[in-house]
Coordinates of C-alpha atoms and ligand atoms in Angstrom, one line a residue:
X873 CA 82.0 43.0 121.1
X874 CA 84.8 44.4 123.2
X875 CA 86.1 47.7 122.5
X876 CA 89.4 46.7 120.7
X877 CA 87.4 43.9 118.5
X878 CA 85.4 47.2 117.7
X879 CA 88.7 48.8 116.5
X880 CA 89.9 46.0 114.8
X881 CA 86.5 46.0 112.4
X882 CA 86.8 49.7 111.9
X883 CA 90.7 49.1 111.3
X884 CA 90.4 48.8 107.2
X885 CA 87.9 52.2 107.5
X886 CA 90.5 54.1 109.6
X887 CA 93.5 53.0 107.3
X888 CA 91.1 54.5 104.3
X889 CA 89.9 57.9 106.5
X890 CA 93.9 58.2 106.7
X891 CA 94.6 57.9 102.9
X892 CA 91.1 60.3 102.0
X893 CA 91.1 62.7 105.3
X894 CA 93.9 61.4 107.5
X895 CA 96.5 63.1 105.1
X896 CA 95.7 66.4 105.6
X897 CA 95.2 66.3 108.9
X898 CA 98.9 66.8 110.3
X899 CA 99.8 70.0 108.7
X900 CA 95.9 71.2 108.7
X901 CA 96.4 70.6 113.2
X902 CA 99.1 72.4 112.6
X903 CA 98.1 75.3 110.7
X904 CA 94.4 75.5 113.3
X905 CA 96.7 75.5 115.9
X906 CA 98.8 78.5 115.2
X907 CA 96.3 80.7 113.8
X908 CA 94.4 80.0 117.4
X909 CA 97.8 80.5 119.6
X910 CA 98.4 77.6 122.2
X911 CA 100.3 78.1 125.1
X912 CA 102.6 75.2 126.3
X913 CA 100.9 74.7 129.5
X914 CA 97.6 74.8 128.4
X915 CA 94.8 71.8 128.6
X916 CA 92.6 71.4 125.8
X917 CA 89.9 69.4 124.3
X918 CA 89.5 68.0 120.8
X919 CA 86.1 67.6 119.6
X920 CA 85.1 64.9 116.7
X921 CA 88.7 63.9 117.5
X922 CA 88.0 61.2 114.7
X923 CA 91.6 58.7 114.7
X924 CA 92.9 61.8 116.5
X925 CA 95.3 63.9 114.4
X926 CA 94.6 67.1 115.4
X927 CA 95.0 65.3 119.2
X928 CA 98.2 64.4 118.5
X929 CA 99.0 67.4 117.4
X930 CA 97.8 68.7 120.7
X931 CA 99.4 65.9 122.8
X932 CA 102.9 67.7 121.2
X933 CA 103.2 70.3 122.4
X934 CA 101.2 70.2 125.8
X935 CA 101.7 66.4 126.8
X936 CA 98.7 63.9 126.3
X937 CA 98.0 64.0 129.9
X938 CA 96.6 67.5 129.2
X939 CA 94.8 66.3 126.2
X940 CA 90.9 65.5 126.2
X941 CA 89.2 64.4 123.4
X942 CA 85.7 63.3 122.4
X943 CA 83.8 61.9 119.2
X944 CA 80.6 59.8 118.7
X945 CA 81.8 57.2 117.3
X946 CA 83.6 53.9 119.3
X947 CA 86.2 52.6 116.6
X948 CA 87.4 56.3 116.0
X949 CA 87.5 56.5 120.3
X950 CA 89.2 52.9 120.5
X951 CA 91.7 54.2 117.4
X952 CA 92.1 57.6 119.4
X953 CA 92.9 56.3 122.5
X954 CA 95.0 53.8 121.6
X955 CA 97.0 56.7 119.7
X956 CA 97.1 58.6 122.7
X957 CA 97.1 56.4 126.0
X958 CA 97.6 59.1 128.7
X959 CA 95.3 61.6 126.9
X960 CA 91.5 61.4 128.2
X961 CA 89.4 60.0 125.6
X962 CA 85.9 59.2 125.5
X963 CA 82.7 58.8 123.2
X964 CA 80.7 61.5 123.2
X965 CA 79.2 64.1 120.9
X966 CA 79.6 67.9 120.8
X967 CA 76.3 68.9 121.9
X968 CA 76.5 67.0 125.1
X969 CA 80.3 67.8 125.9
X970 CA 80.7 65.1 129.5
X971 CA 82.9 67.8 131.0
X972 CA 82.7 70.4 134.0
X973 CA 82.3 74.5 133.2
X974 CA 85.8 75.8 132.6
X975 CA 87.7 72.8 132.4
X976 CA 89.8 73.6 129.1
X977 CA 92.3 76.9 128.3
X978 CA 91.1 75.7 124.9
X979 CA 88.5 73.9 122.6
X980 CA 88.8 72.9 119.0
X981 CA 87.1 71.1 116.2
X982 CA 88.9 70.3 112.5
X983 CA 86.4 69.4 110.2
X984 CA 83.6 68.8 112.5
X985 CA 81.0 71.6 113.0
X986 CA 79.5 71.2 109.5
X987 CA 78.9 67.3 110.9
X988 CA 77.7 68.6 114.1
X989 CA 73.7 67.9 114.7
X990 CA 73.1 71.3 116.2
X991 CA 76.2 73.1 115.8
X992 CA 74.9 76.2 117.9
X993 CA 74.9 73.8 120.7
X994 CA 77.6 72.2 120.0
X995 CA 79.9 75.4 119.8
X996 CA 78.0 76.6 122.7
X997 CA 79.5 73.3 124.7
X998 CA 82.6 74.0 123.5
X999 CA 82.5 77.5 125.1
X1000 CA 81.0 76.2 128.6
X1001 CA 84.1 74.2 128.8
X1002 CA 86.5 76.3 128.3
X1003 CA 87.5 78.7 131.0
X1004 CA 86.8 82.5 130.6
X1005 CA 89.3 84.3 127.9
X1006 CA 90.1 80.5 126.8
X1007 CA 89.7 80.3 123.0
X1008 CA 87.2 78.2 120.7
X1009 CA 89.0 77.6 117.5
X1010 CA 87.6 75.4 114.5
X1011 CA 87.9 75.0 110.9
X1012 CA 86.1 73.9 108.0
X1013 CA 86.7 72.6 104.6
X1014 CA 86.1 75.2 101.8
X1015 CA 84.6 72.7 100.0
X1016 CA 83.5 75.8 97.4
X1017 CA 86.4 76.0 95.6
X1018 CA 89.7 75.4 97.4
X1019 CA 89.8 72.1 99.1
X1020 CA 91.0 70.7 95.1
X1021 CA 90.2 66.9 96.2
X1022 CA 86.5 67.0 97.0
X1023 CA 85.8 70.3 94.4
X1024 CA 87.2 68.1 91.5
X1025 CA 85.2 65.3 92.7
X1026 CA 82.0 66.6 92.6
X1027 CA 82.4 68.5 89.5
X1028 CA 83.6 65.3 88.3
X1029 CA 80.2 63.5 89.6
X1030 CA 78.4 66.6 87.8
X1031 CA 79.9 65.7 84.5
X1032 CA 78.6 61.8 85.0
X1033 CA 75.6 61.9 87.1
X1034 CA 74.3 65.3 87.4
X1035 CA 71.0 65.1 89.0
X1036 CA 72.7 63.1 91.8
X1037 CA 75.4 65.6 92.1
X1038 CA 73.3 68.2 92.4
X1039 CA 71.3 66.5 95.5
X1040 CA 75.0 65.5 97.1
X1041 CA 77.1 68.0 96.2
X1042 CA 79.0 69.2 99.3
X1043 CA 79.7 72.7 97.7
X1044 CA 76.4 73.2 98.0
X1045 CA 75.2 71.3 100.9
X1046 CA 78.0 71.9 103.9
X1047 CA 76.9 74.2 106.4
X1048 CA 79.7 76.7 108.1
X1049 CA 82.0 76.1 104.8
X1050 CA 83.2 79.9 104.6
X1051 CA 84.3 82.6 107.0
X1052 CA 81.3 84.6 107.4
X1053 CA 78.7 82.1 108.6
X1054 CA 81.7 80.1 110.9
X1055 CA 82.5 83.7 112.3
X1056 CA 78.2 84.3 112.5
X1057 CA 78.2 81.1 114.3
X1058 CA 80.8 82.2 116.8
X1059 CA 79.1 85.4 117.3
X1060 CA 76.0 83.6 118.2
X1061 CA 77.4 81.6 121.3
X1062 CA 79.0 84.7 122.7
X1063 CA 82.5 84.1 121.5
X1064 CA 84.1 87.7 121.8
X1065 CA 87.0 88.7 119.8
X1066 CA 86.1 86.5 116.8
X1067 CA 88.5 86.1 114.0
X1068 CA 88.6 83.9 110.8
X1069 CA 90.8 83.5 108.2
X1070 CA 92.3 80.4 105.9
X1071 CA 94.3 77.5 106.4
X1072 CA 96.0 76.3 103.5
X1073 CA 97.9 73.0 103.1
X1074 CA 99.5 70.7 100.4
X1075 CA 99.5 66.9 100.2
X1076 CA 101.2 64.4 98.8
X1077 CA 100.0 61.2 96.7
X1078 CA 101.6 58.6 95.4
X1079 CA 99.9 58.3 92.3
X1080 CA 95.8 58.2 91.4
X1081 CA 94.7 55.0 92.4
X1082 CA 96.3 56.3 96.0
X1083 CA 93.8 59.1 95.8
X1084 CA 90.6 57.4 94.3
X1085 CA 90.9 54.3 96.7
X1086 CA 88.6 55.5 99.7
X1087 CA 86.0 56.6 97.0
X1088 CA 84.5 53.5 96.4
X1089 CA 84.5 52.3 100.3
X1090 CA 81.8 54.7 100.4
X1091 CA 83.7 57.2 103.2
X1092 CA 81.5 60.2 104.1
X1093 CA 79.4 61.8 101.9
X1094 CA 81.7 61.7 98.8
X1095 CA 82.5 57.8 98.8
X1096 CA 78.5 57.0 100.0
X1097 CA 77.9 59.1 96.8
X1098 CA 80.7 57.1 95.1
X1099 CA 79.0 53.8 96.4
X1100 CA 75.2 54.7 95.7
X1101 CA 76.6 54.3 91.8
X1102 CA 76.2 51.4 89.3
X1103 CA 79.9 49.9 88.4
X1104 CA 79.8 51.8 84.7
X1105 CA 78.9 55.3 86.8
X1106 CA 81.7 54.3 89.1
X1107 CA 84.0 53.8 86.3
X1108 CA 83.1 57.1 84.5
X1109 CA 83.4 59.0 87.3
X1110 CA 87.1 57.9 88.0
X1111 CA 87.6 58.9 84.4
X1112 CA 86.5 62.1 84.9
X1113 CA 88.2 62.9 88.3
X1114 CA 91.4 61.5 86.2
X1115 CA 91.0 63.5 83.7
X1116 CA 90.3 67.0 86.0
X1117 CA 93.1 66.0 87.9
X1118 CA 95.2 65.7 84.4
X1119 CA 95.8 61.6 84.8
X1120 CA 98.6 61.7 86.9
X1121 CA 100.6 59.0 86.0
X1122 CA 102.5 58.6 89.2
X1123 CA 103.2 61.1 92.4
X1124 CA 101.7 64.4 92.3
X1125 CA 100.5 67.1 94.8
X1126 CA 97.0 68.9 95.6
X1127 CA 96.7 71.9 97.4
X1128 CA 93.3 72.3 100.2
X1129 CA 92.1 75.6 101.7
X1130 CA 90.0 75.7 105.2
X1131 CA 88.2 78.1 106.9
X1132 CA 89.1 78.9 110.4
X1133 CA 87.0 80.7 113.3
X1134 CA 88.4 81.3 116.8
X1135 CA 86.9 83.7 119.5
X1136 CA 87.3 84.2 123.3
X1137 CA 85.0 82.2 125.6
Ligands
SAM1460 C1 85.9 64.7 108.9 S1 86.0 63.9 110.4 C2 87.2 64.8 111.3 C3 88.0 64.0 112.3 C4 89.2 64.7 112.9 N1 88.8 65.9 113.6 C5 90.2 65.1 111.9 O1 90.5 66.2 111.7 O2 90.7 64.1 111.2 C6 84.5 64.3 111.2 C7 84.4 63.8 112.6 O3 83.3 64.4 113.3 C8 82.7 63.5 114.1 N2 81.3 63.9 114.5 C9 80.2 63.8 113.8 N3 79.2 64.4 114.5 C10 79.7 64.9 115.6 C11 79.1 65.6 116.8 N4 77.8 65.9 116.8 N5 79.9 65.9 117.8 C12 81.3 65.6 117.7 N6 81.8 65.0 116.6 C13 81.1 64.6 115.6 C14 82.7 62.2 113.3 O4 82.5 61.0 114.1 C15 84.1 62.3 112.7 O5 85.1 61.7 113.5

């Protein structure tokens, strides 16, 4: 299969990561970018780029000829690139960065360590890259309590299937989803000058159905939850998120909190 055949299957799933993910992404870039402070004529990577929103972001305000970016997976790479045709963009994961010592004045990662496979080694890439004084920045969901989509989810799922929930729960599961292990982490690679706060960003949707769509297509851990149950649970546990959510009739707004850590390589 050739590379864009590869986007065009993955083309449904990236329209979905956009309605469940995708829609925070622009003003969460944003928000990780200032608390890190870019400099116009910077070059910088993005790592787990995903369809690239936080690269875009990038491309903005230093041109997408100094924009690298990086993520395992081919359809997100293919959907990337073909986003952002002058920015370098290639499959590769954060542990095994494909890029020279001190090739970046920056490195960051939106919602990625937590997925990361060894996230000391990956953050430790992410330093190795980036020239000396350049900054590491990346953020997390707080998928505790303020990131209102996925919290009401899962206490949802508890209310409907709570011995599942409490295997799946992300609250519970999600490594580097607060400030003091994301700054720990930072510490660990030899980041200096490590700082962490919140990010804290407001979406729109159209109605309910626009938010419970991606459930069921069984996108990360939530909707592979979502999809693991019979139709009945599935049903249910609409219901409930309806209900937690107050069943929105038609627009309405959730807020999402993120944690963010950014050091000095
Ligand atoms: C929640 S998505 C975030 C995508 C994008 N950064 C954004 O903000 O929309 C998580 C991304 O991390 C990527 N990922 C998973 N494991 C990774 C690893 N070891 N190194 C780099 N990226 C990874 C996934 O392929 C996915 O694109």
């Amino acid at each position: 299969m050739t590379e864009a055949e590869g986007a065009a299957t993955f083309r449904n799933a990236t329209d979905m990561y956009g309605r469940f993910i995708g829609r925070y992404t622009p003003s969460l870039a944003a928000a990780l970018i200032r608390a890190a402070g870019l400099e116009a004529d910077s070059r910088v990577l993005d790592v787990g780029c995903g369809p690239g929103g936080l690269a875009g972001a990038l491309a903005e305000i230093v041109g997408q000829e100094n924009v690298a970016a990086v993520d395992p997976s081919q359809p997100f790479v293919s959907v990337c690139r073909a986003r952002l045709p002058l920015a370098d963009v290639r499959v590769a994961a954060a542990e095994e960065l494909p890029f020279e010592d001190d090739s970046f004045d920056a490195a960051f990662a939106q919602l990625v360590v937590n997925f990361m496979t060894d996230p000391v080694r990956g953050v430790g890439e992410m330093k190795r890259v980036v020239r000396p004084a350049g900054k590491v920045a990346a953020c997390t969901w707080d998928y505790r309590e303020g990131m209102t989509m996925l919290r009401a989810y899962w206490d949802s799922a508890h209310d409907v299937a709570p011995a599942e929930a409490a295997e799946f729960d992300e609250g519970k599961n999600m490594r580097y989803a607060t400030p003091e292990e994301l700054t720990a982490l930072w510490e660990t690679v030899d980041l200096a000058e490590v700082a962490s706060g919140e990010l804290s960003v407001t979406v729109q949707y159209e109605d309910f159905d626009d938010l419970w769509a991606p459930f069921p297509t069984g996108l990360g851990p939530a909707g592979a939850f979502c999809a693991s149950l019979d139709p009945e649970q599935q049903e249910a546990l609409r219901a409930a998120l309806s209900r937690r959510l107050g069943d929105p009739k038609g627009p309405f707004e959730l807020s999402a909190r993120a944690w963010y850590a950014v050091g000095s390589a």
